[in-house]
């Protein structure tokens, strides 16, 4: 395989096109009519990229067949197409060749992996947590949905664990669940576990008895980063919304609502408060949280917590006049620093350009459009409520943004634009640029 990044990018694109074609079928809708191809493709891309933005109502528009197609796309997209395909190969006792192993390494983001071992661990974690989440959701929703809570509970568990953000029951129901601690804890747990990253989770399972110091550097970064973002986000939203959207709620429910809104922008996109009513500062903080996103080799999106940690450490070493960039008594390589800078730079360019395109076409407030684009890029699925009213060009722009956000900007560049690295011992002379 000359370019595993290209194969990975094409596999996601192929799955999105197939999903869009299936969702245009009359069988996929409740009223038996065909869905307009742009809307069907938009939803398919949103499913495979585990985003959650949709131009049609998931509960009312799609039939059970359509929703099942969506869940399959979400599950494959959450696991990664190569991970899912290789997993099927192993079930059918097919040999996993070098090409598939390279693709799997690219998909997971880890080198030198044992295919069988890692896939078994991923399958156990994914399907085990989704099953437990389905049971918990069934219990949480039974009072509201009756026996249909079984169907919606398990579908919602897949969507939430994969950080997809689709709500498969009535969209208005989450707003009634703002005081339901069971629903909040189930949803937040599934979001955080799904977005934490498989490799970091396996490291914790393996070394938790020996304490924090025994964890790999990446796991430490993820644990501390998650704690800062969840606790800091909860306190920030609690303070900003205390006399706004949380005003009429009891104190404990205010805390619960703030916690939920601090976790859900981490690429999950299931709200219990109406984002159209939030303070503009809260909306902008949510944009920042969405842009940061979840962990690498997880079901979440964004630039990743670890990328942000590397940028912070690099800036800190500059201000403290250190020669090396350090985190938890470990030095970071130049390659990691370059990659983090590249991810943030190209991701920012993508969000800015897409926002400019939408701002030039749409009449909505600029902050709403920035929110929508960032939600698409970070595969979150939160919206101010403008998605169904966007023009075709805006929808197609968001399709490109969601696709890029799912496979990663560096993967897209490496797949189609980056030249093969050439080994050379000749270098240009150094010179200075004023900063």
XYZ file of C-alpha atoms in Angstrom:
435
model
C 0.000 0.000 0.000
C 1.716 3.189 -1.199
C -0.576 5.581 0.647
C -2.675 4.201 3.531
C -3.948 7.715 4.279
C -5.501 7.917 0.822
C -7.129 4.521 1.209
C -8.517 5.539 4.592
C -9.888 8.799 3.198
C -11.465 7.036 0.215
C -13.033 4.353 2.410
C -14.811 6.997 4.480
C -15.938 8.794 1.318
C -17.252 5.557 -0.196
C -19.198 4.686 2.952
C -20.732 8.164 3.033
C -21.860 7.934 -0.595
C -23.333 4.456 -0.030
C -25.150 5.666 3.078
C -26.520 8.667 1.221
C -27.835 6.438 -1.582
C -29.583 4.134 0.919
C -31.181 7.075 2.727
C -32.720 8.349 -0.523
C -34.812 5.163 -0.757
C -38.549 5.605 -0.045
C -38.248 2.713 2.432
C -36.060 4.914 4.633
C -38.748 7.523 5.348
C -41.943 7.391 7.392
C -44.120 8.787 4.609
C -42.615 6.569 1.879
C -41.207 9.428 -0.215
C -37.622 9.830 -1.398
C -35.412 12.214 0.553
C -33.730 14.970 -1.472
C -30.214 13.789 -2.289
C -28.439 16.729 -0.622
C -30.282 16.089 2.644
C -29.695 12.332 2.431
C -25.992 12.824 1.732
C -25.763 15.413 4.516
C -27.250 12.993 7.060
C -25.089 10.108 5.817
C -21.918 12.193 6.111
C -23.067 13.376 9.532
C -23.553 9.737 10.603
C -20.235 8.389 9.296
C -18.379 11.398 10.688
C -20.311 10.853 13.953
C -21.382 14.494 13.975
C -25.117 14.706 14.605
C -26.054 17.732 12.519
C -29.140 17.003 10.454
C -31.320 18.847 7.985
C -34.386 16.683 8.737
C -35.940 15.532 12.017
C -34.444 12.153 12.937
C -37.478 11.005 14.938
C -40.259 12.090 12.577
C -38.637 11.841 9.124
C -36.881 8.463 9.129
C -38.512 5.042 9.336
C -37.081 2.181 11.400
C -35.183 1.100 8.280
C -33.762 4.602 7.824
C -32.789 4.871 11.486
C -31.152 1.430 11.323
C -29.074 2.536 8.329
C -28.071 5.589 10.352
C -27.036 3.477 13.358
C -24.926 1.187 11.176
C -23.214 4.216 9.611
C -22.621 5.710 13.070
C -21.190 2.459 14.409
C -18.843 1.981 11.459
C -17.880 5.648 11.457
C -17.261 5.625 15.209
C -15.033 2.566 15.080
C -13.364 3.674 11.854
C -13.970 1.948 8.541
C -10.690 0.043 8.566
C -11.135 -1.053 12.181
C -14.646 -2.272 11.432
C -13.630 -4.002 8.194
C -10.668 -5.748 9.815
C -12.911 -6.830 12.670
C -15.302 -8.448 10.179
C -12.332 -10.187 8.496
C -11.350 -11.727 11.824
C -14.910 -12.908 12.513
C -14.957 -14.600 9.097
C -11.484 -16.023 9.846
C -9.968 -14.178 6.915
C -6.263 -13.407 7.029
C -5.348 -9.782 7.811
C -2.543 -8.884 5.412
C 0.108 -6.201 5.680
C -2.018 -3.728 3.708
C -4.922 -4.024 6.148
C -2.556 -3.797 9.095
C -1.085 -0.534 7.769
C -4.575 0.859 7.245
C -5.592 -0.213 10.729
C -2.545 1.481 12.201
C -3.432 4.663 10.332
C -7.063 4.421 11.460
C -6.238 3.878 15.139
C -3.212 6.147 15.175
C -0.850 3.578 16.687
C 2.167 1.761 15.222
C 3.428 -1.725 16.054
C 0.046 -3.006 17.176
C -1.108 -6.590 17.545
C -4.155 -6.651 15.274
C -5.981 -9.483 17.007
C -5.357 -8.200 20.526
C -6.264 -4.577 19.832
C -9.415 -5.431 17.878
C -10.641 -7.759 20.611
C -10.086 -5.034 23.184
C -11.828 -2.430 21.025
C -14.791 -4.749 20.420
C -15.156 -5.604 24.110
C -14.984 -1.976 25.180
C -17.266 -0.654 22.432
C -20.028 -3.244 22.441
C -19.817 -3.827 26.197
C -20.229 -0.153 27.063
C -22.937 0.321 24.420
C -24.881 -2.648 25.838
C -24.679 -1.324 29.399
C -25.566 2.142 28.127
C -28.586 0.701 26.302
C -29.830 -0.909 29.523
C -29.332 2.345 31.440
C -31.096 4.419 28.774
C -33.988 1.956 28.716
C -34.444 2.443 32.453
C -34.083 6.234 32.152
C -36.583 6.556 29.279
C -39.168 3.922 30.265
C -41.284 6.459 32.158
C -41.435 8.683 29.063
C -41.551 6.159 26.199
C -42.880 2.912 27.656
C -41.762 -0.316 25.970
C -40.361 1.589 22.976
C -37.633 2.776 25.372
C -35.848 -0.533 24.622
C -35.503 0.281 20.923
C -34.683 3.952 21.409
C -32.467 3.266 24.411
C -30.074 0.933 22.591
C -30.004 3.064 19.434
C -29.297 6.132 21.556
C -26.514 4.297 23.410
C -24.703 3.636 20.120
C -25.148 7.258 19.046
C -23.930 8.645 22.375
C -20.932 6.317 22.812
C -19.835 7.097 19.253
C -20.193 10.795 20.123
C -22.597 11.157 17.201
C -25.071 13.593 18.742
C -28.161 12.211 16.996
C -31.260 11.992 19.198
C -33.391 9.061 18.033
C -36.397 9.836 20.215
C -38.398 13.082 20.146
C -35.985 16.039 19.976
C -37.981 17.921 22.619
C -37.586 15.148 25.220
C -33.988 15.980 26.285
C -35.168 19.428 27.395
C -37.598 17.666 29.764
C -34.746 15.511 31.107
C -32.607 18.377 32.406
C -33.466 17.327 35.985
C -33.046 13.592 35.363
C -29.753 12.533 36.973
C -29.977 9.043 35.503
C -30.129 10.369 31.950
C -27.372 12.895 32.676
C -24.955 10.370 34.210
C -25.636 7.773 31.505
C -25.093 10.286 28.695
C -22.025 11.947 30.233
C -20.425 8.555 30.986
C -20.940 7.287 27.424
C -19.623 10.541 25.944
C -16.501 10.607 28.109
C -15.684 6.902 27.673
C -16.236 7.023 23.911
C -14.243 10.219 23.527
C -11.366 9.319 25.845
C -9.500 7.186 23.326
C -9.072 3.427 23.126
C -5.341 3.322 23.838
C -5.573 5.558 26.894
C -8.485 3.486 28.209
C -6.546 0.236 27.768
C -3.578 1.770 29.587
C -5.789 2.636 32.561
C -7.301 -0.871 32.667
C -3.816 -2.351 32.625
C -2.032 -0.104 35.127
C -4.658 1.465 37.420
C -3.535 -0.601 40.435
C -0.061 0.932 40.266
C -1.377 4.500 40.315
C -1.199 7.631 38.188
C 2.600 7.614 37.921
C 2.544 4.285 36.068
C 0.372 5.561 33.211
C 1.801 6.446 29.814
C 2.410 10.133 29.139
C -0.537 10.290 26.730
C -2.891 8.814 29.358
C -1.763 11.369 31.946
C -2.361 14.191 29.488
C -5.857 12.898 28.720
C -6.838 12.468 32.380
C -5.669 15.931 33.408
C -7.068 17.534 30.248
C -10.480 15.928 30.711
C -10.607 17.035 34.352
C -9.704 20.648 33.502
C -12.213 20.913 30.667
C -15.118 19.221 32.481
C -14.665 20.999 35.822
C -13.717 24.348 34.284
C -16.531 24.133 31.750
C -19.114 23.257 34.392
C -18.110 26.204 36.602
C -18.008 28.623 33.653
C -21.441 27.626 32.330
C -22.893 27.566 35.856
C -21.728 31.135 36.450
C -22.782 32.503 33.072
C -26.182 30.799 32.943
C -27.120 31.019 36.659
C -29.533 33.890 36.071
C -30.286 33.003 32.444
C -31.295 29.539 31.181
C -30.678 27.943 34.605
C -32.541 30.639 36.551
C -35.774 28.766 37.281
C -34.110 25.453 38.206
C -33.234 24.167 41.704
C -29.570 24.450 42.712
C -28.723 20.768 42.137
C -30.485 20.833 38.777
C -28.511 23.939 37.830
C -25.316 22.033 38.591
C -26.559 19.081 36.559
C -27.506 21.256 33.594
C -24.119 22.993 33.633
C -22.278 19.658 33.852
C -24.237 18.246 30.928
C -23.546 21.305 28.758
C -19.844 21.153 29.663
C -19.565 17.514 28.554
C -21.772 17.444 25.468
C -19.688 19.914 23.367
C -16.851 17.387 23.632
C -18.096 16.127 20.238
C -21.350 14.514 21.399
C -23.953 17.187 20.688
C -26.947 16.157 22.819
C -28.302 19.284 24.587
C -30.639 19.573 27.562
C -30.699 23.374 27.282
C -31.748 25.360 24.229
C -28.537 26.774 22.743
C -30.506 29.545 21.108
C -31.247 30.942 24.582
C -27.681 30.770 25.952
C -25.593 33.862 26.726
C -23.314 34.753 23.759
C -20.241 34.211 25.965
C -21.488 30.698 26.788
C -21.976 30.039 23.085
C -18.424 31.184 22.341
C -16.990 29.064 25.180
C -18.875 26.125 23.680
C -17.229 26.880 20.322
C -13.823 26.658 22.017
C -14.740 23.371 23.723
C -15.991 21.934 20.428
C -12.811 22.956 18.618
C -10.651 21.210 21.248
C -12.824 18.091 21.150
C -12.032 14.655 22.556
C -9.030 12.318 22.573
C -7.140 10.746 19.650
C -8.073 7.227 18.425
C -11.513 7.752 19.974
C -15.012 8.174 18.579
C -14.752 11.950 19.062
C -13.466 14.777 16.894
C -11.865 18.206 17.250
C -8.146 18.995 17.256
C -7.910 16.697 20.337
C -7.042 17.378 23.969
C -3.515 16.056 23.504
C -2.866 18.493 20.636
C -3.939 21.386 22.837
C -1.719 20.088 25.652
C 1.315 20.008 23.341
C 0.637 23.603 22.236
C 0.297 24.724 25.857
C 3.546 22.969 26.822
C 5.328 24.530 23.845
C 4.132 28.009 24.811
C 5.047 27.415 28.448
C 8.594 26.367 27.532
C 8.931 29.587 25.511
C 7.831 31.816 28.384
C 9.939 29.940 30.959
C 12.965 29.996 28.639
C 13.404 26.209 28.575
C 15.342 24.564 25.771
C 13.041 21.524 25.664
C 9.255 21.149 25.618
C 8.268 19.042 28.634
C 5.134 17.394 29.982
C 5.014 15.343 33.184
C 8.819 15.106 33.347
C 9.074 13.911 29.754
C 10.489 15.783 26.757
C 8.416 15.987 23.581
C 9.923 15.306 20.166
C 10.102 17.918 17.429
C 7.869 15.739 15.249
C 5.044 15.836 17.827
C 5.351 19.617 18.189
C 5.321 20.161 14.409
C 2.312 17.891 14.024
C 0.359 19.692 16.765
C 1.086 23.084 15.187
C 0.067 21.779 11.767
C -3.204 20.339 13.062
C -4.215 23.588 14.767
C -3.140 25.772 11.840
C -4.912 23.840 9.087
C -7.975 23.178 11.257
C -8.288 26.883 12.014
C -7.961 27.733 8.312
C -10.714 25.243 7.457
C -13.110 26.625 10.086
C -12.402 30.236 9.096
C -12.858 29.616 5.344
C -16.074 27.620 5.834
C -17.466 30.300 8.159
C -16.660 32.990 5.589
C -18.491 30.994 2.884
C -21.586 30.621 5.050
C -21.435 34.253 6.189
C -21.366 35.378 2.559
C -24.480 33.362 1.716
C -26.645 33.187 4.828
C -28.405 35.939 6.782
C -27.902 34.374 10.209
C -25.739 36.032 12.904
C -22.004 35.442 12.500
C -21.646 33.693 15.877
C -24.404 31.226 14.921
C -22.579 30.387 11.679
C -19.228 30.003 13.464
C -20.972 27.713 15.954
C -22.445 25.611 13.136
C -19.136 25.266 11.257
C -17.148 24.417 14.392
C -19.780 21.861 15.356
C -19.420 20.281 11.907
C -15.608 20.291 11.971
C -15.376 18.857 15.497
C -18.115 16.305 14.634
C -20.224 17.523 17.563
C -23.742 17.988 16.246
C -24.805 20.924 18.411
C -26.715 23.639 16.591
C -28.400 26.944 17.307
C -31.242 25.573 15.175
C -30.300 26.877 11.733
C -29.191 23.653 10.002
C -32.481 22.812 8.179
C -32.722 26.401 6.845
C -29.264 26.523 5.245
C -28.890 26.790 1.484
C -27.564 23.929 -0.662
C -24.133 25.524 -0.975
C -23.906 25.878 2.810
C -24.973 22.259 3.300
C -22.368 21.054 0.794
C -19.748 23.190 2.547
C -20.615 21.577 5.880
C -20.438 18.129 4.240
C -16.815 18.848 3.277
C -16.096 20.192 6.775
C -17.627 17.135 8.493
C -15.709 14.757 6.227
C -12.426 16.552 6.873
C -13.120 16.730 10.584
C -13.685 12.968 10.772
C -10.610 11.783 8.887
C -8.421 14.652 10.128
C -6.867 17.546 8.246
C -3.397 15.969 8.155
C -4.815 12.684 6.832
C -6.602 14.564 4.044
C -3.451 16.518 3.173
C -1.336 13.371 3.321
C -3.816 11.475 1.157
C -4.064 13.865 -1.757
C -1.635 16.778 -1.488
C 1.535 15.851 0.390
C 4.573 14.760 -1.578
C 6.523 11.713 -0.503
C 9.345 12.636 1.873
C 12.780 12.525 0.288
C 15.880 11.662 2.277
C 18.589 14.278 1.820
C 21.704 15.454 3.607
C 21.697 18.887 1.921
C 19.949 21.776 3.669
C 19.518 25.459 2.972
C 21.484 27.835 5.226
C 19.675 29.133 8.321
C 18.417 32.718 8.450
C 16.224 34.823 10.701
C 12.586 35.980 10.594
C 11.365 38.587 13.079
C 8.475 37.384 15.253
